[in-house]
mmCIF file of C-alpha atoms in Angstrom:
data_model
loop_
_atom_site.group_PDB
_atom_site.id
_atom_site.type_symbol
_atom_site.label_atom_id
_atom_site.label_comp_id
_atom_site.label_asym_id
_atom_site.label_seq_id
_atom_site.Cartn_x
_atom_site.Cartn_y
_atom_site.Cartn_z
ATOM 1 C CA GLU A 22 -37.490 -7.607 -49.689
ATOM 2 C CA LYS A 23 -35.479 -4.434 -50.172
ATOM 3 C CA GLU A 24 -33.330 -5.465 -47.170
ATOM 4 C CA LEU A 25 -32.322 -8.812 -48.744
ATOM 5 C CA PRO A 26 -29.234 -7.380 -50.519
ATOM 6 C CA MET A 27 -28.075 -5.901 -47.192
ATOM 7 C CA LEU A 28 -28.396 -9.319 -45.526
ATOM 8 C CA LYS A 29 -26.333 -10.862 -48.324
ATOM 9 C CA LYS A 30 -23.737 -8.114 -47.959
ATOM 10 C CA LEU A 31 -23.441 -8.914 -44.230
ATOM 11 C CA GLY A 32 -22.525 -12.489 -45.142
ATOM 12 C CA VAL A 33 -25.775 -14.055 -43.965
ATOM 13 C CA LYS A 34 -25.993 -17.713 -44.916
ATOM 14 C CA ASP A 35 -27.336 -20.960 -43.496
ATOM 15 C CA SER A 36 -26.466 -21.048 -39.790
ATOM 16 C CA LYS A 37 -24.928 -24.530 -40.179
ATOM 17 C CA GLN A 38 -22.265 -22.991 -42.430
ATOM 18 C CA LEU A 39 -21.167 -20.470 -39.794
ATOM 19 C CA SER A 40 -19.172 -20.721 -36.588
ATOM 20 C CA PRO A 41 -20.829 -19.855 -33.261
ATOM 21 C CA LEU A 42 -18.877 -16.564 -33.180
ATOM 22 C CA GLN A 43 -19.976 -15.665 -36.720
ATOM 23 C CA ARG A 44 -23.607 -16.406 -35.835
ATOM 24 C CA GLU A 45 -23.410 -14.294 -32.655
ATOM 25 C CA THR A 46 -21.867 -11.397 -34.592
ATOM 26 C CA LEU A 47 -24.519 -11.606 -37.308
ATOM 27 C CA PHE A 48 -27.433 -11.846 -34.836
ATOM 28 C CA ASP A 49 -27.444 -8.142 -33.875
ATOM 29 C CA LYS A 50 -26.539 -7.063 -37.406
ATOM 30 C CA ILE A 51 -29.555 -8.948 -38.767
ATOM 31 C CA LEU A 52 -31.810 -7.302 -36.180
ATOM 32 C CA GLY A 53 -30.447 -3.931 -37.318
ATOM 33 C CA VAL A 54 -31.435 -4.636 -40.918
ATOM 34 C CA VAL A 55 -34.769 -6.448 -40.805
ATOM 35 C CA LYS A 56 -38.003 -4.473 -40.578
ATOM 36 C CA ASP A 57 -39.654 -6.878 -38.147
ATOM 37 C CA PHE A 58 -39.104 -10.296 -36.633
ATOM 38 C CA LYS A 59 -40.541 -12.676 -34.078
ATOM 39 C CA ILE A 60 -38.809 -15.467 -32.167
ATOM 40 C CA LYS A 61 -40.860 -18.168 -30.459
ATOM 41 C CA ILE A 62 -39.222 -20.437 -27.903
ATOM 42 C CA ILE A 63 -40.826 -23.853 -27.626
ATOM 43 C CA SER A 64 -40.269 -25.555 -24.277
ATOM 44 C CA ALA A 65 -39.403 -29.218 -23.803
ATOM 45 C CA SER A 66 -42.844 -29.814 -22.293
ATOM 46 C CA GLN A 67 -44.567 -28.198 -25.298
ATOM 47 C CA VAL A 68 -42.668 -30.520 -27.627
ATOM 48 C CA ASP A 69 -43.575 -33.493 -25.423
ATOM 49 C CA ASP A 70 -47.237 -32.447 -25.422
ATOM 50 C CA ALA A 71 -47.217 -32.213 -29.217
ATOM 51 C CA LEU A 72 -45.533 -35.581 -29.648
ATOM 52 C CA ASN A 73 -47.950 -37.213 -27.200
ATOM 53 C CA ASP A 74 -50.905 -35.903 -29.228
ATOM 54 C CA PRO A 75 -51.911 -38.518 -31.841
ATOM 55 C CA TYR A 76 -52.743 -35.736 -34.320
ATOM 56 C CA MET A 77 -49.464 -33.864 -33.934
ATOM 57 C CA ASN A 78 -45.776 -34.393 -34.705
ATOM 58 C CA LEU A 79 -42.694 -32.164 -34.839
ATOM 59 C CA ASN A 80 -43.411 -31.076 -38.414
ATOM 60 C CA TRP A 81 -46.972 -30.049 -37.569
ATOM 61 C CA LEU A 82 -45.760 -28.283 -34.426
ATOM 62 C CA GLU A 83 -43.255 -26.342 -36.515
ATOM 63 C CA ALA A 84 -45.997 -25.517 -39.032
ATOM 64 C CA LYS A 85 -48.294 -24.328 -36.242
ATOM 65 C CA VAL A 86 -45.607 -22.081 -34.740
ATOM 66 C CA SER A 87 -44.737 -20.749 -38.209
ATOM 67 C CA ALA A 88 -48.408 -19.905 -38.811
ATOM 68 C CA ASP A 89 -48.581 -18.177 -35.406
ATOM 69 C CA ILE A 90 -45.587 -16.029 -36.348
ATOM 70 C CA ILE A 91 -47.024 -15.216 -39.779
ATOM 71 C CA ASN A 92 -50.288 -14.189 -38.117
ATOM 72 C CA GLU A 93 -48.441 -11.859 -35.734
ATOM 73 C CA LEU A 94 -46.350 -10.120 -38.397
ATOM 74 C CA ASP A 95 -47.421 -8.079 -41.408
ATOM 75 C CA GLY A 96 -46.311 -9.254 -44.803
ATOM 76 C CA ASN A 97 -47.464 -10.463 -48.166
ATOM 77 C CA LYS A 98 -44.871 -13.160 -48.819
ATOM 78 C CA VAL A 99 -43.400 -15.883 -46.589
ATOM 79 C CA THR A 100 -40.601 -18.348 -47.269
ATOM 80 C CA LEU A 101 -40.394 -21.435 -45.054
ATOM 81 C CA ASP A 102 -37.792 -24.141 -44.713
ATOM 82 C CA CYS A 103 -39.989 -27.229 -45.023
ATOM 83 C CA PRO A 104 -39.064 -30.079 -42.648
ATOM 84 C CA SER A 105 -41.527 -32.476 -44.238
ATOM 85 C CA THR A 106 -40.990 -34.718 -47.239
ATOM 86 C CA ASN A 107 -44.520 -33.798 -48.312
ATOM 87 C CA ILE A 108 -44.062 -30.116 -49.117
ATOM 88 C CA LYS A 109 -47.612 -29.659 -50.436
ATOM 89 C CA ALA A 110 -49.214 -31.110 -47.276
ATOM 90 C CA TYR A 111 -46.956 -28.980 -45.067
ATOM 91 C CA LYS A 112 -47.721 -25.819 -47.024
ATOM 92 C CA ASP A 113 -51.468 -26.584 -47.026
ATOM 93 C CA TYR A 114 -51.409 -27.158 -43.262
ATOM 94 C CA VAL A 115 -49.672 -23.815 -42.631
ATOM 95 C CA LYS A 116 -52.182 -22.056 -44.907
ATOM 96 C CA LYS A 117 -55.081 -23.655 -43.040
ATOM 97 C CA LEU A 118 -53.776 -22.117 -39.788
ATOM 98 C CA LEU A 119 -53.466 -18.577 -41.138
ATOM 99 C CA ASN A 120 -55.953 -15.954 -40.046
ATOM 100 C CA LYS A 121 -58.299 -14.141 -42.421
ATOM 101 C CA LYS A 122 -55.899 -11.253 -43.136
ATOM 102 C CA ASN A 123 -53.198 -13.700 -44.263
ATOM 103 C CA GLU A 124 -55.234 -16.184 -46.292
ATOM 104 C CA LYS A 125 -53.988 -14.679 -49.581
ATOM 105 C CA ILE A 126 -50.328 -14.453 -48.539
ATOM 106 C CA GLU A 127 -47.769 -15.837 -50.990
ATOM 107 C CA LEU A 128 -46.295 -18.880 -49.265
ATOM 108 C CA ILE A 129 -43.110 -20.572 -50.456
ATOM 109 C CA ALA A 130 -42.040 -23.784 -48.736
ATOM 110 C CA GLU A 131 -38.903 -25.661 -49.788
ATOM 111 C CA HIS A 132 -36.389 -28.120 -48.450
ATOM 112 C CA LYS A 133 -33.081 -26.404 -47.706
ATOM 113 C CA ALA A 134 -34.660 -22.972 -47.939
ATOM 114 C CA ASP A 135 -32.015 -21.845 -45.419
ATOM 115 C CA GLU A 136 -29.417 -22.526 -48.133
ATOM 116 C CA ASN A 137 -31.424 -21.005 -50.981
ATOM 117 C CA TYR A 138 -33.036 -17.880 -49.462
ATOM 118 C CA VAL A 139 -31.109 -15.266 -47.481
ATOM 119 C CA GLU A 140 -34.212 -14.388 -45.427
ATOM 120 C CA VAL A 141 -34.523 -17.996 -44.263
ATOM 121 C CA ALA A 142 -30.776 -18.125 -43.607
ATOM 122 C CA ALA A 143 -31.181 -15.022 -41.419
ATOM 123 C CA ALA A 144 -34.038 -16.703 -39.550
ATOM 124 C CA SER A 145 -31.884 -19.817 -39.080
ATOM 125 C CA ILE A 146 -29.168 -17.671 -37.490
ATOM 126 C CA LEU A 147 -31.658 -15.994 -35.140
ATOM 127 C CA ALA A 148 -33.054 -19.410 -34.197
ATOM 128 C CA LYS A 149 -29.670 -21.061 -33.641
ATOM 129 C CA VAL A 150 -28.272 -18.212 -31.556
ATOM 130 C CA THR A 151 -31.473 -18.118 -29.502
ATOM 131 C CA ARG A 152 -31.255 -21.883 -28.932
ATOM 132 C CA ASP A 153 -27.597 -21.625 -27.882
ATOM 133 C CA ARG A 154 -28.422 -18.783 -25.494
ATOM 134 C CA GLU A 155 -31.277 -20.794 -23.962
ATOM 135 C CA ILE A 156 -28.874 -23.715 -23.408
ATOM 136 C CA GLU A 157 -26.480 -21.367 -21.603
ATOM 137 C CA LYS A 158 -29.351 -20.056 -19.435
ATOM 138 C CA LEU A 159 -30.171 -23.636 -18.381
ATOM 139 C CA LYS A 160 -26.527 -24.260 -17.478
ATOM 140 C CA GLU A 161 -26.486 -21.112 -15.336
ATOM 141 C CA LYS A 162 -29.886 -21.707 -13.750
ATOM 142 C CA TYR A 163 -29.019 -25.227 -12.605
ATOM 143 C CA ASN A 164 -25.253 -24.656 -12.273
ATOM 144 C CA ILE A 165 -24.516 -27.606 -14.555
ATOM 145 C CA GLN A 166 -22.412 -28.372 -17.620
ATOM 146 C CA PHE A 167 -23.818 -30.714 -20.247
ATOM 147 C CA GLY A 168 -22.176 -29.778 -23.511
ATOM 148 C CA SER A 169 -24.161 -28.605 -26.510
ATOM 149 C CA GLY A 170 -27.396 -30.438 -25.749
ATOM 150 C CA TYR A 171 -27.171 -32.323 -29.050
ATOM 151 C CA PRO A 172 -27.306 -36.141 -28.950
ATOM 152 C CA ALA A 173 -23.993 -36.580 -30.803
ATOM 153 C CA ASP A 174 -22.115 -34.606 -28.126
ATOM 154 C CA PRO A 175 -20.338 -37.059 -25.759
ATOM 155 C CA ARG A 176 -20.695 -34.623 -22.819
ATOM 156 C CA THR A 177 -24.435 -34.364 -23.438
ATOM 157 C CA LYS A 178 -24.746 -38.167 -23.631
ATOM 158 C CA GLU A 179 -22.837 -38.650 -20.388
ATOM 159 C CA PHE A 180 -24.807 -35.938 -18.590
ATOM 160 C CA LEU A 181 -28.102 -37.434 -19.750
ATOM 161 C CA GLU A 182 -27.127 -40.928 -18.572
ATOM 162 C CA LYS A 183 -26.107 -39.680 -15.118
ATOM 163 C CA ASN A 184 -28.795 -37.020 -14.631
ATOM 164 C CA HIS A 185 -31.875 -38.037 -16.630
ATOM 165 C CA ASN A 186 -34.069 -37.931 -13.511
ATOM 166 C CA LYS A 187 -32.485 -34.945 -11.728
ATOM 167 C CA TYR A 188 -33.399 -31.929 -13.886
ATOM 168 C CA PRO A 189 -36.625 -30.893 -15.636
ATOM 169 C CA ILE A 190 -34.787 -29.970 -18.832
ATOM 170 C CA PHE A 191 -35.156 -33.115 -20.917
ATOM 171 C CA ARG A 192 -37.835 -33.799 -23.466
ATOM 172 C CA LYS A 193 -39.355 -37.083 -22.352
ATOM 173 C CA THR A 194 -40.099 -37.872 -26.015
ATOM 174 C CA TRP A 195 -36.458 -37.329 -27.034
ATOM 175 C CA LYS A 196 -35.085 -40.587 -28.425
ATOM 176 C CA SER A 197 -31.837 -40.181 -26.485
ATOM 177 C CA TYR A 198 -33.830 -39.771 -23.255
ATOM 178 C CA LYS A 199 -36.005 -42.790 -24.031
ATOM 179 C CA ASN A 200 -32.912 -44.889 -24.749
ATOM 180 C CA VAL A 201 -31.422 -44.022 -21.351
ATOM 181 C CA ILE A 202 -34.694 -44.889 -19.597
ATOM 182 C CA MET A 203 -34.919 -48.201 -21.476
ATOM 183 C CA LYS A 204 -31.306 -49.033 -20.649
ATOM 184 C CA LYS A 205 -31.890 -48.289 -16.956
ATOM 185 C CA ALA A 206 -35.081 -50.398 -16.961
ATOM 186 C CA GLN A 207 -33.285 -53.314 -18.589
ATOM 187 C CA LYS A 208 -30.504 -53.119 -16.012
ATOM 188 C CA GLY A 209 -33.135 -53.148 -13.288
ATOM 189 C CA LEU A 210 -34.804 -56.260 -14.715
ATOM 190 C CA GLY A 211 -31.440 -58.010 -15.006
ATOM 191 C CA ASP A 212 -30.758 -57.458 -11.306
ATOM 192 C CA PHE A 213 -33.493 -59.917 -10.299
#
């Protein structure tokens, strides 16, 4: 907590309010200030597995990964950006997944915590920069260009439509992916 004023002084705020260059610049500065951190990268297949499990969804997957991180780090207070509309259920689920040493940890979960807590804003920057770097690694690995990887990006949409079955980079449970598959299937049926 004593580092929070330093994060504020650096200009740390919700990653959505910063440009890619600002986020990149802040990434290393944040790492120079924080006492400890952990970044977990969740693969497309892990997300698909979670979404194909009748007892799991993206919110529960996020809660599970958050609990894993809490269990790996030492601390007595955690602030989470809650993706669920049911904050109590989300918080209770995270608590249920904590190990014995963390069962008494103070846990704060709020919507828009990345706007209201500098520590969550810092985590959002680390997450966003890591995501952007992973996207760039995929582009290099497969020697492809597909835009940002977000569904609103026209380059991503076009790439997905033309290459949905050529690269193992798409989440099969992604709505944009499913829409392309459905569209292709409907075209196929109409050809008869």
